[in-house]
Tab-separated table of C-alpha atoms in Angstrom:
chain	number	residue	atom	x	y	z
A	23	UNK	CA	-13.072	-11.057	-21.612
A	24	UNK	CA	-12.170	-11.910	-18.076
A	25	UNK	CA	-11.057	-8.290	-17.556
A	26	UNK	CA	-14.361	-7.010	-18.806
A	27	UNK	CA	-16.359	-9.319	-16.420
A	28	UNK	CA	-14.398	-8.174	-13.650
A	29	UNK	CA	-15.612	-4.700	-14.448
A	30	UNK	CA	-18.976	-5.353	-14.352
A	31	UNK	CA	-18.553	-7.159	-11.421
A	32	UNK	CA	-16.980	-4.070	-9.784
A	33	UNK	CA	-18.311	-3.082	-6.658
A	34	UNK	CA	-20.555	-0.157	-7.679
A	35	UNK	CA	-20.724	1.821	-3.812
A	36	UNK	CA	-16.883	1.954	-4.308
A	37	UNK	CA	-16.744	3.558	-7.544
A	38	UNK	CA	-19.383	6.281	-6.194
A	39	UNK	CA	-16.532	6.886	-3.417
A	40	UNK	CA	-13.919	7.007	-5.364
A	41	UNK	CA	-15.254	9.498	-8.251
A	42	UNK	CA	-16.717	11.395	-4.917
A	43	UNK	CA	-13.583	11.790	-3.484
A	44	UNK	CA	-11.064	12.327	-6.592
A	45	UNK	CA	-9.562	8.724	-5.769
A	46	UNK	CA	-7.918	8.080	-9.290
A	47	UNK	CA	-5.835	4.957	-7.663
A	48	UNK	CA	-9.259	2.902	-6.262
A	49	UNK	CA	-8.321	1.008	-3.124
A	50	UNK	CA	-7.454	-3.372	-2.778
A	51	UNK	CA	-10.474	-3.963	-0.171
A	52	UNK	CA	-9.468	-7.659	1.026
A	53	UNK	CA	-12.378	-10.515	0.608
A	54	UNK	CA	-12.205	-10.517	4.443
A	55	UNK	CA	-11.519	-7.824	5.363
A	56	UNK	CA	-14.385	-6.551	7.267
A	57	UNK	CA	-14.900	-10.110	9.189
A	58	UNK	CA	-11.546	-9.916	10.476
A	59	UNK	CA	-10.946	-8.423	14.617
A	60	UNK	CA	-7.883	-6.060	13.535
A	61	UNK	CA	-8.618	-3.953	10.811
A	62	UNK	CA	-5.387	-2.892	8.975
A	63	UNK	CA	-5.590	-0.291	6.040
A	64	UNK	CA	-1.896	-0.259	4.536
A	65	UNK	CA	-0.516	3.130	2.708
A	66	UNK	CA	1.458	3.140	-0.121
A	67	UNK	CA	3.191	5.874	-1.536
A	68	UNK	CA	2.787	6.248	-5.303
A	69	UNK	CA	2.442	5.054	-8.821
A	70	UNK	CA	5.344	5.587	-11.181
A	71	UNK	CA	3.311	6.509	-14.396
A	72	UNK	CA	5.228	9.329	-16.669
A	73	UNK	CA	7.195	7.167	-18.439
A	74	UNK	CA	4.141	5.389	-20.216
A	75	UNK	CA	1.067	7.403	-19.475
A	76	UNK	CA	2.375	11.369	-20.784
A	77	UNK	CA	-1.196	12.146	-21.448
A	78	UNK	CA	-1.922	12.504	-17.753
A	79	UNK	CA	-4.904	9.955	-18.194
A	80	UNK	CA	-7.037	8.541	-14.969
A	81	UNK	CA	-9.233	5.345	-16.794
A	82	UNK	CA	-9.850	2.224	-15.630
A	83	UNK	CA	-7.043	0.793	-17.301
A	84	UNK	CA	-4.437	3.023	-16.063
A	85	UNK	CA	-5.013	3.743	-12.679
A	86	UNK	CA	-8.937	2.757	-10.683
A	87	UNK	CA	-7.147	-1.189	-11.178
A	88	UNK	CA	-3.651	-0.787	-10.442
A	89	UNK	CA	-3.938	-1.269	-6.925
A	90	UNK	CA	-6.029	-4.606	-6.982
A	91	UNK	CA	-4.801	-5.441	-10.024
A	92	UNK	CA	-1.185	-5.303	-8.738
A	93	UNK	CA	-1.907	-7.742	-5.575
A	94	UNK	CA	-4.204	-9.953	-7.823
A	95	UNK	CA	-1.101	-10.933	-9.556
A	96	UNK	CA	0.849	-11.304	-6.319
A	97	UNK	CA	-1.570	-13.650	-4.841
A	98	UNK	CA	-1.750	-15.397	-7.788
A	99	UNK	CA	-5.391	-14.946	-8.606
A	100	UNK	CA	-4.720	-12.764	-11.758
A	101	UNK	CA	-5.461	-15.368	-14.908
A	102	UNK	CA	-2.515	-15.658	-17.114
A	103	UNK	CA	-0.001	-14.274	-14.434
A	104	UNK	CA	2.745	-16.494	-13.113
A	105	UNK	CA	3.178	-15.926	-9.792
A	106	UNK	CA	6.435	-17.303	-8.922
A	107	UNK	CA	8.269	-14.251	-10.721
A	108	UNK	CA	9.958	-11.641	-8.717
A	109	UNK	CA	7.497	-8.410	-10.028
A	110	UNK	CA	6.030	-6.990	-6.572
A	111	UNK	CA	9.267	-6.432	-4.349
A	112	UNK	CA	7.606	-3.910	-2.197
A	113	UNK	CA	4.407	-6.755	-1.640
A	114	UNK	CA	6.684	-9.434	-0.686
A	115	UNK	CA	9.053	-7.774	1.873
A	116	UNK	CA	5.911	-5.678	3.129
A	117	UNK	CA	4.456	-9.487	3.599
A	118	UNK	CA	7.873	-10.687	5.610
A	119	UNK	CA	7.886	-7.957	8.026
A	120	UNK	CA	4.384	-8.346	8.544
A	121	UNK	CA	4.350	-11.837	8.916
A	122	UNK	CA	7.674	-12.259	10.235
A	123	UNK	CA	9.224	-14.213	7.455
A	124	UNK	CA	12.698	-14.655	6.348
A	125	UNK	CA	15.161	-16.910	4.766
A	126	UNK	CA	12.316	-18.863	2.026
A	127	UNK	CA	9.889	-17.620	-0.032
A	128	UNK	CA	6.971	-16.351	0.972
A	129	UNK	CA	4.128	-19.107	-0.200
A	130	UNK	CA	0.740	-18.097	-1.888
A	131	UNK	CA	-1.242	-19.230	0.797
A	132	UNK	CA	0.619	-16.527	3.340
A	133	UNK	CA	0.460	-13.647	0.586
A	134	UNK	CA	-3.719	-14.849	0.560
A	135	UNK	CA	-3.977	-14.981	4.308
A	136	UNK	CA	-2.269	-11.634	4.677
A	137	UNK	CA	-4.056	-9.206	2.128
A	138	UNK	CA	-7.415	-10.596	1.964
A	139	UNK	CA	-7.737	-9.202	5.304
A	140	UNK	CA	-6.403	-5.519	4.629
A	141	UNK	CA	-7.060	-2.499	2.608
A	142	UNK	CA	-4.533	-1.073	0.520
A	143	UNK	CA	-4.535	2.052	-0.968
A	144	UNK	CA	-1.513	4.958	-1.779
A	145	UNK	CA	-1.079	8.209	-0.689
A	146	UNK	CA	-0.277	10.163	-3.672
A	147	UNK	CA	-3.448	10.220	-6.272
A	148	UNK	CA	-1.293	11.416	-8.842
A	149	UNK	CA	1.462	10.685	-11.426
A	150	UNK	CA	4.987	11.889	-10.491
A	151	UNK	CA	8.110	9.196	-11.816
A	152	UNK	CA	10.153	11.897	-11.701
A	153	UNK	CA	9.412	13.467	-8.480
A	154	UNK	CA	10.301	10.131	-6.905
A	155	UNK	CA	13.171	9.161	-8.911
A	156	UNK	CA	15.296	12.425	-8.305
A	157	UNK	CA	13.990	13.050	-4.742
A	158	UNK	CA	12.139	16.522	-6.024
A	159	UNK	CA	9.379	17.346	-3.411
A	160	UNK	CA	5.637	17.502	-3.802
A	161	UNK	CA	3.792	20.608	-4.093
A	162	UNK	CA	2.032	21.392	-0.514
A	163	UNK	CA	-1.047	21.558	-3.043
A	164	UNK	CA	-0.982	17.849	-3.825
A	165	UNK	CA	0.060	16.792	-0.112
A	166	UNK	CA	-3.192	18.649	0.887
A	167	UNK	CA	-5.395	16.983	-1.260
A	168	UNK	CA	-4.116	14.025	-0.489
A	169	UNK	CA	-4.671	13.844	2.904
A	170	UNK	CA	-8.403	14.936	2.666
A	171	UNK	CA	-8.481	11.709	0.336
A	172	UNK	CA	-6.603	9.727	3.247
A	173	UNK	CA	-9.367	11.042	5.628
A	174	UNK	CA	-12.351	9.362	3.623
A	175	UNK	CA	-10.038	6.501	3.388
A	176	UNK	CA	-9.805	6.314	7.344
A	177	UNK	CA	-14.053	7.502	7.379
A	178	UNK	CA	-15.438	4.732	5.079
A	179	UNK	CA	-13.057	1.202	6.019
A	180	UNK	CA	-12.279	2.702	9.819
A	181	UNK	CA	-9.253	0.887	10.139
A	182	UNK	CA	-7.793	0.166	13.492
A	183	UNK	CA	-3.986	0.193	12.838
A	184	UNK	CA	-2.352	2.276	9.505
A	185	UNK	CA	0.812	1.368	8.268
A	186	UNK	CA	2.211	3.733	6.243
A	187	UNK	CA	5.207	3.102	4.115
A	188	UNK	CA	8.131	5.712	2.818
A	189	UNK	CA	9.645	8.136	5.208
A	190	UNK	CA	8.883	10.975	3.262
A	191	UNK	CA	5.688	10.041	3.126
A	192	UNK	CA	5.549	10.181	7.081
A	193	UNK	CA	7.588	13.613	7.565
A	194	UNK	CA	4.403	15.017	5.684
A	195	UNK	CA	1.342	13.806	7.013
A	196	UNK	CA	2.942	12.636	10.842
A	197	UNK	CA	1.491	14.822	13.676
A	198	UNK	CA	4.018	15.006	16.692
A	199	UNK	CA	5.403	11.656	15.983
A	200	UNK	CA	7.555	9.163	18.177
A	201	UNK	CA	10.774	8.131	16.180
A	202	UNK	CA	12.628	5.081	17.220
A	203	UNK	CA	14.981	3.586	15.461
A	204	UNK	CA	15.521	-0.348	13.802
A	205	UNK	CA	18.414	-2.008	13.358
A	206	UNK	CA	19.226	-3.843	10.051
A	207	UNK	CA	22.453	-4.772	10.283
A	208	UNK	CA	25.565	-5.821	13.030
A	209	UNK	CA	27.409	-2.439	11.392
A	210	UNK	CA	25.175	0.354	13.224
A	211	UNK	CA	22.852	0.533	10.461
A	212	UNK	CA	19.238	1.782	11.258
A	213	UNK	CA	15.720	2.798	10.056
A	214	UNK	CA	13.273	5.088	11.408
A	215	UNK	CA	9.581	3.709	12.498
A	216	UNK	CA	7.844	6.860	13.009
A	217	UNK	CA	4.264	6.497	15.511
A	218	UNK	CA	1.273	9.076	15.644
A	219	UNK	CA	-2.439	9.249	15.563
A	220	UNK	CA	-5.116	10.877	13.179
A	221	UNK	CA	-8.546	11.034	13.903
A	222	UNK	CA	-8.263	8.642	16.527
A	223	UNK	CA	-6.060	6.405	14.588
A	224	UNK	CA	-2.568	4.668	15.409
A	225	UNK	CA	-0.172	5.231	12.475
A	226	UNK	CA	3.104	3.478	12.157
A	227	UNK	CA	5.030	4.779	9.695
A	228	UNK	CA	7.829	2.321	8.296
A	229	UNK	CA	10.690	3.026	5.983
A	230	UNK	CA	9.453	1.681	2.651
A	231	UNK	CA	9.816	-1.969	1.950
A	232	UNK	CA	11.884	-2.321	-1.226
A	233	UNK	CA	14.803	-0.486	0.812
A	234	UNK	CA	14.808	-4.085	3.553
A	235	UNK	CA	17.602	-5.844	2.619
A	236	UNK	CA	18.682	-7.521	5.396
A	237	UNK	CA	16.650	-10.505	7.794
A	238	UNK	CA	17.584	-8.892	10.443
A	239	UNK	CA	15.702	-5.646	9.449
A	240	UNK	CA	12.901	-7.795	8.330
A	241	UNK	CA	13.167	-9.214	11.862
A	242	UNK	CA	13.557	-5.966	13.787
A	243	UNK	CA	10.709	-3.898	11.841
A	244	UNK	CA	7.866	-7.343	12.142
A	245	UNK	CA	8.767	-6.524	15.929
A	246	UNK	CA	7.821	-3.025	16.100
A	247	UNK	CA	4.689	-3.978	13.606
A	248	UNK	CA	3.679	-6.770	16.479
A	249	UNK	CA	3.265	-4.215	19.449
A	250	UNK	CA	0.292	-3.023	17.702
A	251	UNK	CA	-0.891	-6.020	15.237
């Protein structure tokens, strides 16, 4: 029942934008988002959704909630949902290096503060588990598309600061980047932070968040976020 309220709740303008657009992943628009003085839209890479959706199908259900859905649960404001579980790696660590925290949990109140003043959305509209899990590349076709959908993304919430996650996700849509390099560990081990604009736009590109394992990583990539948060 809650579900269905929810629906008919659902912001109407943003379902015309979506179906005008060929968003099948709708975007996580924060509560405040709009009230708050830096706008920050965060891009995801992609759903995993061949292994339990071979039909190919775009409802409600399967993909226009995922997004909020997803960070509903992680904030703890999805009924039914425990939120102390460990679903939502790439949330949380996106959440330390954005906030700077490491070495405790990250409380609900942070997770709250944090994404009810961002937009979140991913870069690939489509299904591809497989493409991911064995590294195959994307057809130029669906990168296209995809960044004329990122483009009405940047046109309707005119963010001022993207952070895009996944490096290959940057090596495709970065124009004449700047590539520095993190630390994450005392060994030599790095990470490339890639920066460029689009339409106006600063982009940092960071390596994707599930791959942080270290607090010094954590540390090193909040400090590249904080020159332009």
């Amino acid at each position: 029942m809650w579900q269905e309220e929810y629906k008919k709740e659902f912001d109407p303008d943003l379902q015309c934008f979506c179906e005008e657009n060929g968003i099948h992943f709708y975007p996580w628009v924060g509560r405040n988002y709009y009230s708050t003085s830096k706008k920050i839209l965060i891009l995801g890479e992609s759903y995993y959704l061949d292994d339990w959706n071979p039909e190919g199908r775009f409802d409600w259900d399967i993909t226009k909630d995922a997004s909020p859905l997803a960070i509903r649960k992680y904030l703890g404001e999805e009924p039914g949902h425990n939120v102390e579980t460990k679903e939502f790696i790439t949330f949380d660590k996106a959440t330390r290096a954005i906030l700077n925290i490491t070495g405790r949990r990250v409380s609900v109140e942070e997770r709250r503060e944090l994404w009810h003043r961002v937009v979140y959305s991913v870069f690939i509209q489509n299904s591809f588990r497989q493409k991911v899990a064995d590294s195959s590349p994307f057809s130029e076709e669906e990168i296209a598309k995809d960044i004329v959908i990122l483009d009405a993304l940047l046109e309707k919430y005119r963010p001022d600061l993207v952070i895009s996650y996944s490096n290959s996700i940057q090596k495709k849509i970065a124009t004449n980047p700047i590539i520095t390099k993190i630390s994450t560990n005392l060994k030599g081990r790095t990470l490339s932070v890639y920066r460029w604009e689009r339409n106006g736009i600063p982009f940092i590109g960071i390596p994707h968040p599930s791959i942080l394992r270290s607090n010094m990583g954590i540390h090193n990539l909040h400090l590249e976020l904080k020159t332009l948060i």
